[in-house]
PDB file of C-alpha atoms in Angstrom:
ATOM      1  CA  MET A1004     173.162  11.340 -97.988  1.00  0.00           C
ATOM      2  CA  PRO A1005     175.634   8.633 -99.033  1.00  0.00           C
ATOM      3  CA  LEU A1006     179.003   8.296 -97.324  1.00  0.00           C
ATOM      4  CA  SER A1007     182.181   9.136 -99.166  1.00  0.00           C
ATOM      5  CA  GLU A1008     184.691   6.386 -99.917  1.00  0.00           C
ATOM      6  CA  GLN A1009     186.958   7.574 -97.108  1.00  0.00           C
ATOM      7  CA  GLU A1010     184.069   7.552 -94.621  1.00  0.00           C
ATOM      8  CA  GLN A1011     183.030   4.062 -95.757  1.00  0.00           C
ATOM      9  CA  ARG A1012     186.586   2.760 -95.318  1.00  0.00           C
ATOM     10  CA  LEU A1013     186.815   4.365 -91.891  1.00  0.00           C
ATOM     11  CA  LEU A1014     183.477   2.849 -90.872  1.00  0.00           C
ATOM     12  CA  GLU A1015     184.541  -0.612 -92.070  1.00  0.00           C
ATOM     13  CA  GLU A1016     187.832  -0.276 -90.190  1.00  0.00           C
ATOM     14  CA  MET A1017     185.983   0.714 -87.025  1.00  0.00           C
ATOM     15  CA  GLU A1018     183.648  -2.278 -87.383  1.00  0.00           C
ATOM     16  CA  ARG A1019     186.575  -4.675 -87.854  1.00  0.00           C
ATOM     17  CA  SER A1020     188.279  -3.173 -84.823  1.00  0.00           C
ATOM     18  CA  LEU A1021     185.130  -3.536 -82.748  1.00  0.00           C
ATOM     19  CA  TYR A1022     184.662  -7.165 -83.763  1.00  0.00           C
ATOM     20  CA  SER A1023     188.291  -8.045 -83.059  1.00  0.00           C
ATOM     21  CA  ASN A1024     188.761  -6.084 -79.825  1.00  0.00           C
ATOM     22  CA  ASP A1025     185.412  -6.376 -78.109  1.00  0.00           C
ATOM     23  CA  SER A1026     183.768  -9.575 -79.259  1.00  0.00           C
ATOM     24  CA  ASP A1027     181.908 -10.061 -75.968  1.00  0.00           C
ATOM     25  CA  PHE A1028     180.246  -6.640 -76.362  1.00  0.00           C
ATOM     26  CA  VAL A1029     179.317  -7.428 -79.968  1.00  0.00           C
ATOM     27  CA  ALA A1030     177.816 -10.749 -78.877  1.00  0.00           C
ATOM     28  CA  THR A1031     175.798  -9.032 -76.169  1.00  0.00           C
ATOM     29  CA  VAL A1032     174.530  -6.140 -78.289  1.00  0.00           C
ATOM     30  CA  GLY A1033     174.233  -7.814 -81.663  1.00  0.00           C
ATOM     31  CA  GLY A1034     172.921 -11.140 -80.409  1.00  0.00           C
ATOM     32  CA  PRO A1035     169.475 -12.458 -81.140  1.00  0.00           C
ATOM     33  CA  ARG A1036     166.736 -10.685 -79.252  1.00  0.00           C
ATOM     34  CA  GLY A1037     164.798 -13.837 -78.552  1.00  0.00           C
ATOM     35  CA  ARG A1038     161.299 -14.762 -79.538  1.00  0.00           C
ATOM     36  CA  PRO A1039     158.737 -11.990 -79.393  1.00  0.00           C
ATOM     37  CA  ASN A1040     156.026 -12.475 -76.829  1.00  0.00           C
ATOM     38  CA  TYR A1041     152.916 -12.300 -78.979  1.00  0.00           C
ATOM     39  CA  THR A1042     150.624 -12.029 -75.968  1.00  0.00           C
ATOM     40  CA  MET A1043     152.326  -8.792 -74.932  1.00  0.00           C
ATOM     41  CA  VAL A1044     152.149  -7.507 -78.504  1.00  0.00           C
ATOM     42  CA  VAL A1045     148.420  -8.228 -78.757  1.00  0.00           C
ATOM     43  CA  ILE A1046     147.704  -6.657 -75.356  1.00  0.00           C
ATOM     44  CA  GLY A1047     149.762  -3.587 -76.284  1.00  0.00           C
ATOM     45  CA  VAL A1048     148.003  -3.170 -79.629  1.00  0.00           C
ATOM     46  CA  LEU A1049     144.591  -3.543 -77.981  1.00  0.00           C
ATOM     47  CA  ALA A1050     145.532  -0.968 -75.327  1.00  0.00           C
ATOM     48  CA  ALA A1051     146.700   1.421 -78.057  1.00  0.00           C
ATOM     49  CA  LEU A1052     143.422   0.977 -79.929  1.00  0.00           C
ATOM     50  CA  VAL A1053     141.435   1.605 -76.754  1.00  0.00           C
ATOM     51  CA  GLY A1054     143.606   4.697 -76.197  1.00  0.00           C
ATOM     52  CA  ILE A1055     142.702   5.996 -79.645  1.00  0.00           C
ATOM     53  CA  ALA A1056     139.029   5.383 -78.916  1.00  0.00           C
ATOM     54  CA  VAL A1057     139.334   7.274 -75.615  1.00  0.00           C
ATOM     55  CA  ILE A1058     141.028  10.188 -77.411  1.00  0.00           C
ATOM     56  CA  VAL A1059     138.195  10.332 -79.935  1.00  0.00           C
ATOM     57  CA  THR A1060     135.694  10.183 -77.062  1.00  0.00           C
ATOM     58  CA  GLY A1061     137.472  13.101 -75.388  1.00  0.00           C
ATOM     59  CA  VAL A1062     137.228  15.110 -78.594  1.00  0.00           C
ATOM     60  CA  ILE A1063     133.524  14.305 -78.959  1.00  0.00           C
ATOM     61  CA  ILE A1064     132.679  15.245 -75.348  1.00  0.00           C
ATOM     62  CA  ARG A1065     133.949  18.849 -75.666  1.00  0.00           C
ATOM     63  CA  GLN A1066     133.159  19.613 -72.029  1.00  0.00           C
ATOM     64  CA  PRO A1067     135.965  21.889 -70.773  1.00  0.00           C
ATOM     65  CA  PRO A1068     136.802  20.131 -67.513  1.00  0.00           C
ATOM     66  CA  ILE A1069     136.146  16.567 -68.726  1.00  0.00           C
ATOM     67  CA  GLY A1070     137.013  16.449 -72.446  1.00  0.00           C
ATOM     68  CA  PRO A1071     140.708  17.388 -72.182  1.00  0.00           C
ATOM     69  CA  LEU A1072     141.235  15.019 -69.245  1.00  0.00           C
ATOM     70  CA  VAL A1073     139.693  12.150 -71.177  1.00  0.00           C
ATOM     71  CA  GLY A1074     141.896  13.013 -74.174  1.00  0.00           C
ATOM     72  CA  VAL A1075     145.044  13.070 -72.040  1.00  0.00           C
ATOM     73  CA  ALA A1076     144.085   9.750 -70.440  1.00  0.00           C
ATOM     74  CA  GLY A1077     143.562   8.292 -73.914  1.00  0.00           C
ATOM     75  CA  PHE A1078     146.946   9.561 -75.050  1.00  0.00           C
ATOM     76  CA  VAL A1079     148.637   8.030 -72.009  1.00  0.00           C
ATOM     77  CA  LEU A1080     146.878   4.729 -72.699  1.00  0.00           C
ATOM     78  CA  LEU A1081     147.920   4.898 -76.356  1.00  0.00           C
ATOM     79  CA  VAL A1082     151.592   5.498 -75.511  1.00  0.00           C
ATOM     80  CA  ALA A1083     151.602   2.842 -72.779  1.00  0.00           C
ATOM     81  CA  GLY A1084     150.107   0.301 -75.164  1.00  0.00           C
ATOM     82  CA  ALA A1085     152.669   1.111 -77.844  1.00  0.00           C
ATOM     83  CA  VAL A1086     155.538   0.800 -75.384  1.00  0.00           C
ATOM     84  CA  PHE A1087     154.122  -2.451 -74.042  1.00  0.00           C
ATOM     85  CA  ALA A1088     153.794  -3.883 -77.554  1.00  0.00           C
ATOM     86  CA  LEU A1089     157.213  -2.731 -78.777  1.00  0.00           C
ATOM     87  CA  ALA A1090     159.264  -3.497 -75.655  1.00  0.00           C
ATOM     88  CA  PRO A1091     161.969  -6.082 -76.325  1.00  0.00           C
ATOM     89  CA  PRO A1092     161.255  -9.487 -74.819  1.00  0.00           C
ATOM     90  CA  ARG A1093     163.074 -10.383 -71.632  1.00  0.00           C
ATOM     91  CA  ARG A1094     165.547 -13.190 -71.925  1.00  0.00           C
ATOM     92  CA  ALA A1095     165.001 -16.078 -69.566  1.00  0.00           C
ATOM     93  CA  GLY A1096     168.737 -16.527 -68.933  1.00  0.00           C
ATOM     94  CA  SER A1097     169.558 -12.878 -68.323  1.00  0.00           C
ATOM     95  CA  ALA A1098     169.233 -13.084 -64.539  1.00  0.00           C
ATOM     96  CA  ARG A1099     172.575 -13.427 -62.804  1.00  0.00           C
ATOM     97  CA  PRO A1100     173.016 -16.533 -60.647  1.00  0.00           C
ATOM     98  CA  SER A1101     173.377 -15.930 -56.924  1.00  0.00           C
ATOM     99  CA  ALA A1102     176.406 -18.186 -56.568  1.00  0.00           C
ATOM    100  CA  PRO A1103     179.464 -18.082 -58.841  1.00  0.00           C
ATOM    101  CA  THR A1104     179.643 -20.911 -61.346  1.00  0.00           C
ATOM    102  CA  ALA A1105     182.412 -23.472 -61.280  1.00  0.00           C
ATOM    103  CA  GLY A1106     183.615 -22.465 -64.739  1.00  0.00           C
ATOM    104  CA  ALA A1107     184.205 -18.818 -63.852  1.00  0.00           C
ATOM    105  CA  SER A1108     187.385 -17.505 -65.413  1.00  0.00           C
ATOM    106  CA  ARG A1109     188.389 -15.471 -62.370  1.00  0.00           C
ATOM    107  CA  PRO A1110     187.235 -15.291 -58.773  1.00  0.00           C
ATOM    108  CA  SER A1111     184.435 -12.916 -57.851  1.00  0.00           C
ATOM    109  CA  ALA A1112     186.741 -11.023 -55.477  1.00  0.00           C
ATOM    110  CA  ALA A1113     188.820  -9.912 -58.472  1.00  0.00           C
ATOM    111  CA  ARG A1114     185.821  -8.356 -60.198  1.00  0.00           C
ATOM    112  CA  PRO A1115     185.551  -4.589 -59.912  1.00  0.00           C
ATOM    113  CA  ALA A1116     182.679  -3.148 -57.919  1.00  0.00           C
ATOM    114  CA  ARG A1117     179.673  -2.098 -60.007  1.00  0.00           C
ATOM    115  CA  ASN A1118     178.901   1.014 -57.976  1.00  0.00           C
ATOM    116  CA  GLY A1119     181.151   3.329 -60.029  1.00  0.00           C
ATOM    117  CA  SER A1120     180.038   5.362 -62.977  1.00  0.00           C
ATOM    118  CA  MET A1121     179.918   3.922 -66.447  1.00  0.00           C
ATOM    119  CA  MET A1122     182.939   5.952 -67.510  1.00  0.00           C
ATOM    120  CA  ASP A1123     184.938   4.674 -64.530  1.00  0.00           C
ATOM    121  CA  ARG A1124     184.136   1.087 -65.473  1.00  0.00           C
ATOM    122  CA  LEU A1125     185.055   1.734 -69.110  1.00  0.00           C
ATOM    123  CA  ASN A1126     188.332   3.360 -68.081  1.00  0.00           C
ATOM    124  CA  ASP A1127     189.157   0.443 -65.782  1.00  0.00           C
ATOM    125  CA  ARG A1128     188.397  -1.988 -68.563  1.00  0.00           C
ATOM    126  CA  TRP A1129     190.578  -0.059 -70.996  1.00  0.00           C
ATOM    127  CA  GLU A1130     193.473  -0.039 -68.531  1.00  0.00           C
ATOM    128  CA  ARG A1131     193.132  -3.792 -67.960  1.00  0.00           C
ATOM    129  CA  ARG A1132     193.230  -4.363 -71.713  1.00  0.00           C
ATOM    130  CA  GLN A1133     196.335  -2.243 -72.062  1.00  0.00           C
ATOM    131  CA  ASP A1134     197.972  -4.352 -69.347  1.00  0.00           C
ATOM    132  CA  GLY A1135     197.181  -7.518 -71.289  1.00  0.00           C
ATOM    133  CA  ASP A1136     194.161  -8.825 -69.354  1.00  0.00           C
ATOM    134  CA  ARG A1137     191.527  -9.643 -72.023  1.00  0.00           C
ATOM    135  CA  SER A1138     188.593 -10.429 -69.696  1.00  0.00           C
TER     136      SER A1138
END
């Protein structure tokens, strides 16, 4: 169902606001995902194919205690292979360094603790922005 003109304008306004107010979030979420790891994709596809074969084997067996268990095991293997193949690649630079870098914009003592809930962190960030701190 297509959006009305008012909804399209509102969506465009929200996008502009997001890009202007939260560019670091946009860069994190909308950034490139990195190169796909083809080895993981091939292994995942092969596991999914083996899972399908195990499901078919479970259907062929038709023994009440064994057949359904083989089918369930095949389904689990199929799902695990699909997840393994479709999982986004891990970025090599995503691990946080143990020591603060020299170019840090503010000292680590000024950073809020990460043990609060997500909503608490978002509220703290909103309050800092309202006070003029753009970090």
